Each structure stands twice: as structure tokens, then as C-alpha cells.
Short mmCIF file of C-alpha atoms in Angstrom, two decimals:
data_model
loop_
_atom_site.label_atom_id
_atom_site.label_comp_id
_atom_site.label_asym_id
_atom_site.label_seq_id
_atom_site.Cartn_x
_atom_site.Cartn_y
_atom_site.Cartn_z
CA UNK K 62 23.21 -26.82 20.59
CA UNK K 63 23.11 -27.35 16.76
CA UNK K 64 23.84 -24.27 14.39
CA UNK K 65 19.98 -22.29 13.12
CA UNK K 66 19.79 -22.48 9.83
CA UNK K 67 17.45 -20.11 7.59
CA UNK K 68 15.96 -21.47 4.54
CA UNK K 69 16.77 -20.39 1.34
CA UNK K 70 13.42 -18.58 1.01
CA UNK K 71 13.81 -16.52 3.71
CA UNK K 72 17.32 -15.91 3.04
CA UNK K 73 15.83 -13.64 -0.35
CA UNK K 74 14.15 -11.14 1.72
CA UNK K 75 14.32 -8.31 4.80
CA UNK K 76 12.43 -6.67 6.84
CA UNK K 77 9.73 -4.14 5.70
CA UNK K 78 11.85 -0.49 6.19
CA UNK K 79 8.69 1.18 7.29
CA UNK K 80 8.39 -0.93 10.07
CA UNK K 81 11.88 -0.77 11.09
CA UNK K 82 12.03 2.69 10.88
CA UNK K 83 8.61 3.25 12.58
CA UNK K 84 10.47 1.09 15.72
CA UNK K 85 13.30 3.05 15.75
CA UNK K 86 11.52 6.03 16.00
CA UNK K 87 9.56 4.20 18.94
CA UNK K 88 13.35 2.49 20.57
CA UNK K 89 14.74 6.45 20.43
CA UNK K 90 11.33 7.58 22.25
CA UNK K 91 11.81 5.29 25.03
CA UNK K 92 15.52 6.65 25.63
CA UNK K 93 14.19 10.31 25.87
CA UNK K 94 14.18 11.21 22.43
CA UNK K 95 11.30 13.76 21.31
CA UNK K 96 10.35 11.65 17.71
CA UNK K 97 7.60 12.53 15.47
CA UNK K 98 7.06 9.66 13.38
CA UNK K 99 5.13 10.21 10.16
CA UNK K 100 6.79 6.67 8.97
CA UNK K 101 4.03 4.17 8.68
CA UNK K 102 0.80 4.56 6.71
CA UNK K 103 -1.75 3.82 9.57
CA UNK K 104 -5.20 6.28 9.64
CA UNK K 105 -4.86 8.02 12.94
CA UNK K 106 -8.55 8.10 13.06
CA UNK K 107 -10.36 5.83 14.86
CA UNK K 108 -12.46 2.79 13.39
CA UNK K 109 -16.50 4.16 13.20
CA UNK K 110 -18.51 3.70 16.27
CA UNK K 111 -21.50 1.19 14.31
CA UNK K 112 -18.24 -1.06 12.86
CA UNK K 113 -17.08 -1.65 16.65
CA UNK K 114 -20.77 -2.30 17.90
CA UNK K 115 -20.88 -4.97 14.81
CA UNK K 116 -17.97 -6.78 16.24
CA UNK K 117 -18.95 -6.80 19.86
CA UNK K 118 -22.47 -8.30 18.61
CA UNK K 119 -21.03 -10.64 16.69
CA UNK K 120 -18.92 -11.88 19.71
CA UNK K 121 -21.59 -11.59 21.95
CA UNK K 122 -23.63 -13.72 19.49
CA UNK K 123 -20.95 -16.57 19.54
CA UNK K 124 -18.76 -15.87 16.13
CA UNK K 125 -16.09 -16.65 18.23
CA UNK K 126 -15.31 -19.80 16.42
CA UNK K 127 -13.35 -21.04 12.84
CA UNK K 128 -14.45 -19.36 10.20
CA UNK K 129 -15.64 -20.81 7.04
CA UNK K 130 -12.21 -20.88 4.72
CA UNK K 131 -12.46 -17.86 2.31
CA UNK K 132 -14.88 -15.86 4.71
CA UNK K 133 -18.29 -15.78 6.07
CA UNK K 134 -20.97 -15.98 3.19
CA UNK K 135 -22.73 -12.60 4.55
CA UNK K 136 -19.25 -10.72 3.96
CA UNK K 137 -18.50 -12.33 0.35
CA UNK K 138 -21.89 -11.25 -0.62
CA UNK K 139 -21.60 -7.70 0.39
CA UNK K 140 -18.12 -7.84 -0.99
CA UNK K 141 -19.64 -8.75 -4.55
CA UNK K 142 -21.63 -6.02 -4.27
CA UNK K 143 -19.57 -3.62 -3.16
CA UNK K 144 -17.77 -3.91 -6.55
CA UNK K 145 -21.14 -4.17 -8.91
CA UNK K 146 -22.15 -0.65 -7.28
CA UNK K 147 -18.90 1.24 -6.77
CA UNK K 148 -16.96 -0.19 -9.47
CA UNK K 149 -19.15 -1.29 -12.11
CA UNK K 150 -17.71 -4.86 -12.07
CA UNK K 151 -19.96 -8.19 -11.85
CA UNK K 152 -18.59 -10.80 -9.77
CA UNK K 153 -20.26 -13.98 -7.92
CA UNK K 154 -19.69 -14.12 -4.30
CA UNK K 155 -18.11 -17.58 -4.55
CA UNK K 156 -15.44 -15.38 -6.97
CA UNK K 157 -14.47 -13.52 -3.54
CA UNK K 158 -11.65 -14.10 -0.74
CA UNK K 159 -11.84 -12.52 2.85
CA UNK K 160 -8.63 -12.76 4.00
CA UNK K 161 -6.03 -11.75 6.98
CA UNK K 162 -5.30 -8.16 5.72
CA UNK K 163 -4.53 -6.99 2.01
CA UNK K 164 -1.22 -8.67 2.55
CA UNK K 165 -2.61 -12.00 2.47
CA UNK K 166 -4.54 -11.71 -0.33
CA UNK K 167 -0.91 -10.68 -1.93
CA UNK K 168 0.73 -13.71 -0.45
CA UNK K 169 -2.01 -16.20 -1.35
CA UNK K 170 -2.06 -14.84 -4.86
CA UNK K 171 1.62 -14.81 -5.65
CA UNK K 172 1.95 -18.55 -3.86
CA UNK K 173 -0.65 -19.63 -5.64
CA UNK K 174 0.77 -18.87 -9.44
CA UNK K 175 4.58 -18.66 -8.78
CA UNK K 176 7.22 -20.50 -9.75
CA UNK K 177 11.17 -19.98 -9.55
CA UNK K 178 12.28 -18.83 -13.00
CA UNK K 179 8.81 -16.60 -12.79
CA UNK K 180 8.87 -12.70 -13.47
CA UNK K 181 6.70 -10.23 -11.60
CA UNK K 182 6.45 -6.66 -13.07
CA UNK K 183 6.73 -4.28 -10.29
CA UNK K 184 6.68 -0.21 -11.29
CA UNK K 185 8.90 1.51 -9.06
CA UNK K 186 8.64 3.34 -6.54
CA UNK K 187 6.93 0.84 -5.29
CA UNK K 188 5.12 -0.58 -1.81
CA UNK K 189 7.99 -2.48 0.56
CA UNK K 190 6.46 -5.22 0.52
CA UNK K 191 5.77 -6.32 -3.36
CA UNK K 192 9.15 -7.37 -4.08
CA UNK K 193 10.03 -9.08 -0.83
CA UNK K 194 6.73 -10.97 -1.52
CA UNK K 195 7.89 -12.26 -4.92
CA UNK K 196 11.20 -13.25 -3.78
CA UNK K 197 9.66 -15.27 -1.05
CA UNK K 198 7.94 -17.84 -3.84
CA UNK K 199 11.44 -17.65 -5.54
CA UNK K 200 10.29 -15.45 -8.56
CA UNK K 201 11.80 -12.63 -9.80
CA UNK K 202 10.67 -8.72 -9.34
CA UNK K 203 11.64 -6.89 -12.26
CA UNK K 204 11.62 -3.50 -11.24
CA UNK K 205 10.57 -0.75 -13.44
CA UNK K 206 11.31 3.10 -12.72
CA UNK K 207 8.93 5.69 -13.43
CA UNK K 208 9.40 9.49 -13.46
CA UNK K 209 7.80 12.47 -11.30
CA UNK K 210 7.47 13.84 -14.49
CA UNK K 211 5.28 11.02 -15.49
CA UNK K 212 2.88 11.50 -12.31
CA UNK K 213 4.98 8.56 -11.16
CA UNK K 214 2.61 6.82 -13.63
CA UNK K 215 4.05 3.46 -15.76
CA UNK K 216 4.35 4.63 -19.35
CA UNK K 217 3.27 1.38 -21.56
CA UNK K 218 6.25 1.86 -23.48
CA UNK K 219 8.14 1.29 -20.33
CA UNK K 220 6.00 -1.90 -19.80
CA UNK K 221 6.35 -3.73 -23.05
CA UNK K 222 10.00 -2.98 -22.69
CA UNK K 223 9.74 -5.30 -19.43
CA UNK K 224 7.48 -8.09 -20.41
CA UNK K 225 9.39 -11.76 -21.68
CA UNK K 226 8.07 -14.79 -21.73
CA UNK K 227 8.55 -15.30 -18.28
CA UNK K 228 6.16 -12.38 -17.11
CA UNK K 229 3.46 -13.90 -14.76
CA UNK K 230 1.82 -10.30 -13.09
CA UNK K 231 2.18 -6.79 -13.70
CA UNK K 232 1.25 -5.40 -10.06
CA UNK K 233 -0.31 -1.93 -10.33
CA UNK K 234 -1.24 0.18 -7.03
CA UNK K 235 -3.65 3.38 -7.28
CA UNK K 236 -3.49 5.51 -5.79
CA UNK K 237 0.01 4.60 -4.88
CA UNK K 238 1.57 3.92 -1.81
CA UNK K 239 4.71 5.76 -1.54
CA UNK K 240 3.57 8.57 -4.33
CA UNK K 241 -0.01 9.31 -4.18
CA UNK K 242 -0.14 8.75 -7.85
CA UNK K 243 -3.39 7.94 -9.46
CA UNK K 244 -3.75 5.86 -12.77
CA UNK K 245 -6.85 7.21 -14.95
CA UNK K 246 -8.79 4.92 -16.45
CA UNK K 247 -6.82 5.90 -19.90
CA UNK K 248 -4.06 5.11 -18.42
CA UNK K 249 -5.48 1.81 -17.52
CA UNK K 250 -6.48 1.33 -20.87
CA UNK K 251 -3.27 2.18 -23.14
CA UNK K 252 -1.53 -0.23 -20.32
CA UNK K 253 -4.23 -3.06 -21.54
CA UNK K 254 -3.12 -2.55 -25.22
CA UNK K 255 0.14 -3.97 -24.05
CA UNK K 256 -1.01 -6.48 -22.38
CA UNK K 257 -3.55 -7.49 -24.92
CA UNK K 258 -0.87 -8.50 -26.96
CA UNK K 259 0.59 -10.33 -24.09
CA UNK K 260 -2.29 -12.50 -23.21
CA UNK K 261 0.21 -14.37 -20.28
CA UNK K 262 0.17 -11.42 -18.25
CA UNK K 263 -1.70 -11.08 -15.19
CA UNK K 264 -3.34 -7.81 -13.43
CA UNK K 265 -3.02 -7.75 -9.57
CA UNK K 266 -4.32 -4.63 -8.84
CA UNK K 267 -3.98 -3.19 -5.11
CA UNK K 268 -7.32 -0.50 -4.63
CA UNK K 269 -6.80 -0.12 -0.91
CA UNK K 270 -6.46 3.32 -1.11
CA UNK K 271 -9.53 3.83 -3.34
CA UNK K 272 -11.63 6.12 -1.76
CA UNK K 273 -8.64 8.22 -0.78
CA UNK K 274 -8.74 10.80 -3.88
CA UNK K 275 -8.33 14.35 -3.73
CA UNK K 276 -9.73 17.08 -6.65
CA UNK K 277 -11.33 16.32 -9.84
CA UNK K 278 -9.79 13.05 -10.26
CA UNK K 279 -11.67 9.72 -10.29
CA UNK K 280 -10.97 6.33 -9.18
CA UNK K 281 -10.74 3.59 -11.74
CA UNK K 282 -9.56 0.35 -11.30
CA UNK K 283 -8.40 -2.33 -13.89
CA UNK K 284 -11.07 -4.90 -14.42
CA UNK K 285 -13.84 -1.76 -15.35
CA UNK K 286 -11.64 0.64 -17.21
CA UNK K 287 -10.32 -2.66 -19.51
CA UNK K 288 -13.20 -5.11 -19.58
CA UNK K 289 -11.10 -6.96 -21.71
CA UNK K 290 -8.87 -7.87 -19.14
CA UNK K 291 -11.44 -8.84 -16.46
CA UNK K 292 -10.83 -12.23 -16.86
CA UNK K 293 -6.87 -12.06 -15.79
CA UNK K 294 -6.81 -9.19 -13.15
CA UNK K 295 -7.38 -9.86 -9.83
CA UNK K 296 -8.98 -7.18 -7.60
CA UNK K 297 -7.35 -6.45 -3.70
CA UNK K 298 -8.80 -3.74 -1.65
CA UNK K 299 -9.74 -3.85 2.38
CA UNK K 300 -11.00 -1.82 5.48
CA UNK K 301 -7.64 -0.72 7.04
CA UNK K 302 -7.44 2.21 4.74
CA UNK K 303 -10.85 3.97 4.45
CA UNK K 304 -12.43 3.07 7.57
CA UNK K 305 -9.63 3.37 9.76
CA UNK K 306 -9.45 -0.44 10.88
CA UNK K 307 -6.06 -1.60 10.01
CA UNK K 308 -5.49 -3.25 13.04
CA UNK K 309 -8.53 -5.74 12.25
CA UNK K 310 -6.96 -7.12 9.68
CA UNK K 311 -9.42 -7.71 6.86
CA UNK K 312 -8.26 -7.65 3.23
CA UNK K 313 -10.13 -9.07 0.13
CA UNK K 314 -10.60 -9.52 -3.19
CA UNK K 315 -12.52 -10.79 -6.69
CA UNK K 316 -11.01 -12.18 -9.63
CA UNK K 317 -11.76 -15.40 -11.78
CA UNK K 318 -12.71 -18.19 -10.31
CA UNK K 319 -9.73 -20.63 -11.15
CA UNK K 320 -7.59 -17.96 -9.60
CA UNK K 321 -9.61 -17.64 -6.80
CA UNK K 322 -10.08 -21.59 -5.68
CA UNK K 323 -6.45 -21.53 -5.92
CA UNK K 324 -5.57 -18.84 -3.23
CA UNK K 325 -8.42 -20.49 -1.11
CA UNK K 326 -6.47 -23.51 -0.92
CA UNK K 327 -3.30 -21.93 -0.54
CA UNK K 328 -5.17 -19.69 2.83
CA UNK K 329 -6.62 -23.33 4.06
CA UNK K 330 -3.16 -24.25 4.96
CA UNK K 331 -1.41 -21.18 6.17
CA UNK K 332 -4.55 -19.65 8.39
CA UNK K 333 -8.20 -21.30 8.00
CA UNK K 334 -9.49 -17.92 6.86
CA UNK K 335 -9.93 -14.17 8.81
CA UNK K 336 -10.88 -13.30 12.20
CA UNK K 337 -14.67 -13.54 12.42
CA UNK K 338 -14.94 -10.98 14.59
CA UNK K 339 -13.43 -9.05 11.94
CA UNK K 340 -15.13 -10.11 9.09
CA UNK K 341 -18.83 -9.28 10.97
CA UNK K 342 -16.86 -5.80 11.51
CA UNK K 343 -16.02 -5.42 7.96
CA UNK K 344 -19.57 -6.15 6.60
CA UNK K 345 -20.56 -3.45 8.97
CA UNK K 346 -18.07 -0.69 6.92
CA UNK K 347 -19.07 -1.85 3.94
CA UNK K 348 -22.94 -1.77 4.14
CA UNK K 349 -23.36 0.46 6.89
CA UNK K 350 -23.30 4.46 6.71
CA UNK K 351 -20.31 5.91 4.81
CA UNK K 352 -20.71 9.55 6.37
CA UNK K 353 -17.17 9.01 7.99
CA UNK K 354 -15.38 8.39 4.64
CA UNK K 355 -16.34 12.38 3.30
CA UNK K 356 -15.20 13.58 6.32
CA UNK K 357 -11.52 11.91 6.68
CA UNK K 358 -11.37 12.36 3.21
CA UNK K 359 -11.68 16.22 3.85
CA UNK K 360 -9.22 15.98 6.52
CA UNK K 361 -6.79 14.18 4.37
CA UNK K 362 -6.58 16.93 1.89
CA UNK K 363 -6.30 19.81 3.89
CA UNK K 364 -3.14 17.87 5.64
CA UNK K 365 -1.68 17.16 2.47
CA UNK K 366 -1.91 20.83 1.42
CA UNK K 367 -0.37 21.75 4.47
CA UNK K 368 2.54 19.65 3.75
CA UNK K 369 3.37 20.25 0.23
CA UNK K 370 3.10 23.66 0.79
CA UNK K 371 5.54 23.99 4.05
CA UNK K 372 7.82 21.13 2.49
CA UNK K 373 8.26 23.48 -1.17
CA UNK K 374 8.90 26.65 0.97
CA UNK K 375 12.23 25.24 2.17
CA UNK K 376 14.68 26.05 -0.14
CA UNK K 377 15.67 23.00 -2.31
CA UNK K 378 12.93 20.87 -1.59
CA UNK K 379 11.04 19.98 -3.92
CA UNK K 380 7.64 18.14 -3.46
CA UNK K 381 4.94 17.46 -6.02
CA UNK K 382 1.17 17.55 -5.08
CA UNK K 383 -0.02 14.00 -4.83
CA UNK K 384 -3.89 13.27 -6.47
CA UNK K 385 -4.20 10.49 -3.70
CA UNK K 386 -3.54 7.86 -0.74
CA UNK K 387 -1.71 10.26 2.25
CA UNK K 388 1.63 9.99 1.47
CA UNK K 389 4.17 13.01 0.27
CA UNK K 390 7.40 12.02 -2.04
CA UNK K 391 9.45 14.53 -2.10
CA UNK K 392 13.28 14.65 -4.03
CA UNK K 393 16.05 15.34 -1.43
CA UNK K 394 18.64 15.54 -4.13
CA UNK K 395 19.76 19.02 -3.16
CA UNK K 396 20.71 17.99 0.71
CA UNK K 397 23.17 15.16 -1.16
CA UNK K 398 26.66 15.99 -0.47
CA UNK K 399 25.98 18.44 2.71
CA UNK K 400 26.81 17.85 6.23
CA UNK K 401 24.86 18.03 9.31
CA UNK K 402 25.69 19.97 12.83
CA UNK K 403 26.82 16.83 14.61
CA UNK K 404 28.96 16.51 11.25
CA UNK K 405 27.18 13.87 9.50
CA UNK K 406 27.91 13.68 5.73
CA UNK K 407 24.66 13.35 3.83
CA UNK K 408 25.66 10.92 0.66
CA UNK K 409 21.71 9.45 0.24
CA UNK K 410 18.37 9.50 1.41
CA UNK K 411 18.76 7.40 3.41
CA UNK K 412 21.45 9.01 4.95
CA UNK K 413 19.29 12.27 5.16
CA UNK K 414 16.23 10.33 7.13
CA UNK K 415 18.22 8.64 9.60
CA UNK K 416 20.05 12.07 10.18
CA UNK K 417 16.24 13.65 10.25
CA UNK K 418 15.47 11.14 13.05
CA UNK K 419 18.40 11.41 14.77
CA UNK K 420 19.35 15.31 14.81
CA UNK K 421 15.72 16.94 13.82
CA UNK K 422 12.85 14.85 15.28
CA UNK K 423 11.11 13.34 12.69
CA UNK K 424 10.85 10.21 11.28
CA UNK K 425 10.39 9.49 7.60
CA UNK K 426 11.43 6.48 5.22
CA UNK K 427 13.89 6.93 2.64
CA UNK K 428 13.01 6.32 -1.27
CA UNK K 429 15.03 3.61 -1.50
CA UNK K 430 13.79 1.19 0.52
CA UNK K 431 10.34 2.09 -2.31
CA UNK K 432 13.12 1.72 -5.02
CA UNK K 433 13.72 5.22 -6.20
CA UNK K 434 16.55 7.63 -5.01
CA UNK K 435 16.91 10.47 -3.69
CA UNK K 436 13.41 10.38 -2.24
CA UNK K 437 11.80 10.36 1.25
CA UNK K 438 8.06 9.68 2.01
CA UNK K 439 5.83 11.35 4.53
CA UNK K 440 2.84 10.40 6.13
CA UNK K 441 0.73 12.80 6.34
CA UNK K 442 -1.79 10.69 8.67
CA UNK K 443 -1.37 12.53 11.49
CA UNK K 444 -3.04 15.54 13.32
CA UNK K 445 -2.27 18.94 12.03
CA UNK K 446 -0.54 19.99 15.13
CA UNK K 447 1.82 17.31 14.65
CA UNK K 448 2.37 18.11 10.72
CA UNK K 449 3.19 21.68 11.73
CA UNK K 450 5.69 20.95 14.21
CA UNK K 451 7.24 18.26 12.06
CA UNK K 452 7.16 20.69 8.99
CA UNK K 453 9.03 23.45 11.08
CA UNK K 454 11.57 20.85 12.53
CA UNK K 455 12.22 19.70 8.76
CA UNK K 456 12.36 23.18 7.37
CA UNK K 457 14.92 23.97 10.66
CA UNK K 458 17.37 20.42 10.10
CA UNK K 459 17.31 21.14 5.99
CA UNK K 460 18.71 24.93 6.95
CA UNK K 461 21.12 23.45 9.44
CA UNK K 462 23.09 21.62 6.67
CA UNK K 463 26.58 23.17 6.12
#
């Protein structure tokens, strides 16, 4: 048999760590092995009763068949309004893409407008997935750190320091997936001074966790806060988040139209467009009734308060009070250097969340794999009885260290 042979493209990336955590958690399940896993971001709600009678409808009505390229005209059309009435922004439906999940829309963007030699601006810590995208086209991610002290927020002196010529997209997520951080729209706006004077800079801006915000604060997203930059930001958001339906696999997004034609003809060659099934799904959660949003929203917040304050009870842990998404980030720098009962020496974090997996029951994924050490997020999208017991087998492994 002849040798395999990767290509080169694939050769620049690995697999998502969430994922491969979340399966190890599930691999030390099947041998016996009591594992919570608060590893992948995934609602554990289930998808609203009307968006699952929508679907079944639609199949029953025959949208069983290929779907029109960048998604069925009733879905672009509610997805152009969606943004006029939540987010103040104006966009034809022919500037819209329905596509297979959030990812997608990531992949036909950066495929679209990438070439090697290329430079994507990434602040860290960042979603898995943003870099290993990027490397795929054979661009560069040029990573840029951001503090807790900061709100985990990209200073713009931090990005003018890591624009060149070669800059093609500044990627900015809120609220953030590992950190929960939220960009206000000032924050929005002394980042579009910078790039004002850097008129080759692109936006992608990744809202699928925008209608998970806790408190006072309020959403604000690129395009509205920085009209000014409307024309060169493109706009991602999806169901899977806020209605619970991330295994239907519908992402989309607005932007100018240029842009847009481009990513439909990169999706007309990799997978004729999104479920329709889906999509009739979809346009139920957007224009249907909301009521379920307020509700999981409540839930949300109440877990995340339970977390922070069980996690910044145990002695060296320190965990700051995210505005958004449900994820946790807490520092494990003061477990560095100790050693566990089965004699494990913690030296980083990942070291510490393989060793919480292992010896204490509970899966989480280790800040580096998001680009920042010595981290660890939590997903707090589980019930409470599960956050308690996994809060009380953390608080019992971090005390076990010698």
C-alpha cells in the first residue's frame, strides 16, 4: 500500500482541545469513571417546542431538497431584519449568508480573503478555533494577549501595536468565548480610531453569544457602535447559542456585498448551502416568540453566580465575574508547582485539568489551548446539581494538593 500523505494545509493545524477533552471525559466514562464534564460550550436546554414544530412542517411540506446557495429567501429576509430591529444596522437580504453553523461563515470568510503571507489579528484568549482557521488558508494569526485586569478587553494601544501592512482582519468576539468578556460600544469605538487610520483592516465580528448578557451591561456590536466601519466588518451570529439549537447547525451573517458574493461562492463548492430543515427551524427562533431567551438567560446567571462564588472560596483560586456568554476563566497559578495524591507534579494548566479529570471528576479545558496561561475555563451550561457537585469535587482536588 502506498505511504498517506497529509497536505501541507492540514499539516498547520490540530484538533479543537474542547472537543478532545470533552471525548476524553466521555472515553474515561465508558471505563467506569464518574466524569462531570463542563468542557464544551453546548446549552443544556433544549431547542423551543414552536422551532421543532417549524422543522417537522417544513419536512412534512417537502423542504427536503437542495437548498438555494446562501439560504432560503424567507430566512435571509428575517435575518435582515433581525439586525435593523435588534441592532440598529440596515442591511439588504441579498447582503446575508445562511450557512452550516457559525463556523462556516468563519471558514467561508477567511477562504474567501486569505492569502499566504496574510495576517489575522486574533486577541487572546481566544476561541480554539480562530487560529487553526487562519492557518488552514496559510495566513498568519498574530496573537495578541490581553489582561484580566483589562476585562480581558483589547486595549487599542495593544492593537495598533499589531497591525502591518499585512493585516487583513482583526477578529473580535463579545461576549467572549473562553472569558465572558463584553466589549462596550466605547470600546468598540476607540478600537475604530485605530482602525480608521488603517483603512486595510477588516472587522469579523463573532455575536453568537449576544443575547447572553448578565447586569447592566448592553450588547453592542461593531457595525452600529462604529458606523464608520460598516462597510468593512462583517457580522456572524446563529441559533446554537440563544435558542439552544446547536446541533442544527445554522450560522449567518451580513456584511458588504462584495464580501458577501465572495463567501457565497466559496460555500457553492464546499456544501451547496444549510440544511433546509434547519434553516425553516431557524426562521422559526428568530420571528417566533422569544419568551424562552429571558428565562435561560435567568438561569444562566444564577449558575454563573454559583460558580464564581464556590470557585473564589477555595483558597488560591481566583475567578473574576464574567458580564457574559457561560463560561468561567479562572487563574490556577497558585496550584503551579504542587503535587497531587497519586503524585502528579502540577507544572501548567494543563497539567492541573488533566489531573482534575483524572483524580477529581471534572472536566475542564486548560487556558492554553485559548492562548493564555495559567487559566482553565468552565462551562457553566449545566444543571445546578451538577455545578454543585463539580464545585465541591474542585474545591476537594485543589485542597488535596501537597
Amino acid at each position: 500500500m502506498s505511504q498517506f500523505r497529509k497536505s501541507a494545509a492540514l499539516s498547520r493545524i490540530q484538533p479543537a482541545a474542547t472537543i478532545a477533552i470533552t471525548q476524553k471525559a466521555r472515553d474515561l466514562r465508558s471505563k467506569g469513571h464518574d466524569i462531570i464534564s463542563l468542557s464544551i460550550g453546548e446549552p443544556d436546554f433544549d431547542t423551543p417546542g414552536h422551532v421543532k414544530s417549524a422543522a417537522a412542517e417544513a419536512v412534512a411540506k417537502g423542504a427536503t431538497k437542495y437548498p438555494p446557495i446562501p439560504g432560503i429567501p424567507e430566512l435571509r429576509e428575517a435575518i435582515a431584519q433581525k439586525f435593523a430591529r435588534e441592532n440598529g444596522l440596515d442591511y439588504a437580504p441579498s447582503q446575508t449568508i445562511i450557512s452550516t453553523g457559525g463556523k462556516q461563515v468563519i471558514a467561508n470568510a477567511l477562504l474567501a480573503t486569505l492569502d499566504e503571507g496574510d495576517e489575522v489579528i486574533i486577541p487572546a484568549p481566544y476561541w480554539v478555533s480562530y487560529t487553526q482557521m487562519v492557518s488552514l488558508t496559510g495566513a498568519m494569526p498574530v496573537i495578541v494577549q490581553t489582561a484580566a485586569k483589562d476585562g480581558f478587553i483589547l486595549t487599542p494601544a495593544a492593537l495598533e501595536a499589531a497591525i502591518t501592512p499585512n493585516t487583513r482582519w482583526l477578529i473580535l468576539n463579545s461576549p467572549s468565548n473562553p472569558t465572558g468578556a463584553v466589549y462596550s460600544a466605547d470600546d468598540l469605538r476607540a478600537l475604530a480610531e485605530v482602525l480608521g487610520r488603517n483603512p486595510h483592516v477588516w472587522v469579523f465580528s463573532d455575536d453568537i453569544y449576544e443575547h447572553l448578557i448578565y447586569g447592566d451591561t448592553d450588547f453592542a456590536t461593531m457595525a452600529a457602535a462604529a458606523p464608520v466601519m460598516k462597510d468593512r466588518t462583517l457580522t456572524m451570529n446563529g441559533v446554537s447559542k440563544a435558542y439552544a439549537m446547536t446541533g442544527w447547525r445554522i450560522g449567518y451573517a451580513a456584511g458588504p456585498q462584495p464580501l458577501i458574493d465572495a463567501m457565497i461562492l466559496a460555500q457553492g463548492q464546499l456544501t451547496s448551502g444549510a440544511s433546509q430543515p434547519g434553516q425553516w427551524a431557524a426562521l422559526a427562533a428568530l420571528t417566533g416568540s422569544q419568551d424562552a431567551l429571558e428565562g435561560q438567560r435567568t438561569a444562566f446567571r444564577l449558575r454563573r453566580d454559583l460558580v464564581v462564588a464556590r470557585l473564589n472560596a477555595i483558597p488560591g483560586m481566583d475567578c473574576p465575574t464574567p458580564p457574559g456568554a457561560f463560561y468561567v476563566f479562572p487563574s490556577c497559578a497558585a496550584f503551579l508547582g504542587r503535587t497531587t495524591p497519586a503524585g502528579r507534579r502540577i507544572a501548567t494548566d494543563e497539567d492541573f485539568c488533566i489531573a482534575l479529570m483524572e483524580e477529581g471528576g471534572v472536566a475542564t479545558v486548560h487556558g492554553a489551548a485559548f492562548g493564555q496561561s495559567p487559566f482553565f475555563r468552565l462551562s457553566y451550561a449545566a444543571s445546578e446539581a451538577q455545578l454543585t457537585e463539580a464545585m465541591n469535587r474542585i474545591a476537594a482536588f485543589c485542597a488535596s494538593l501537597a
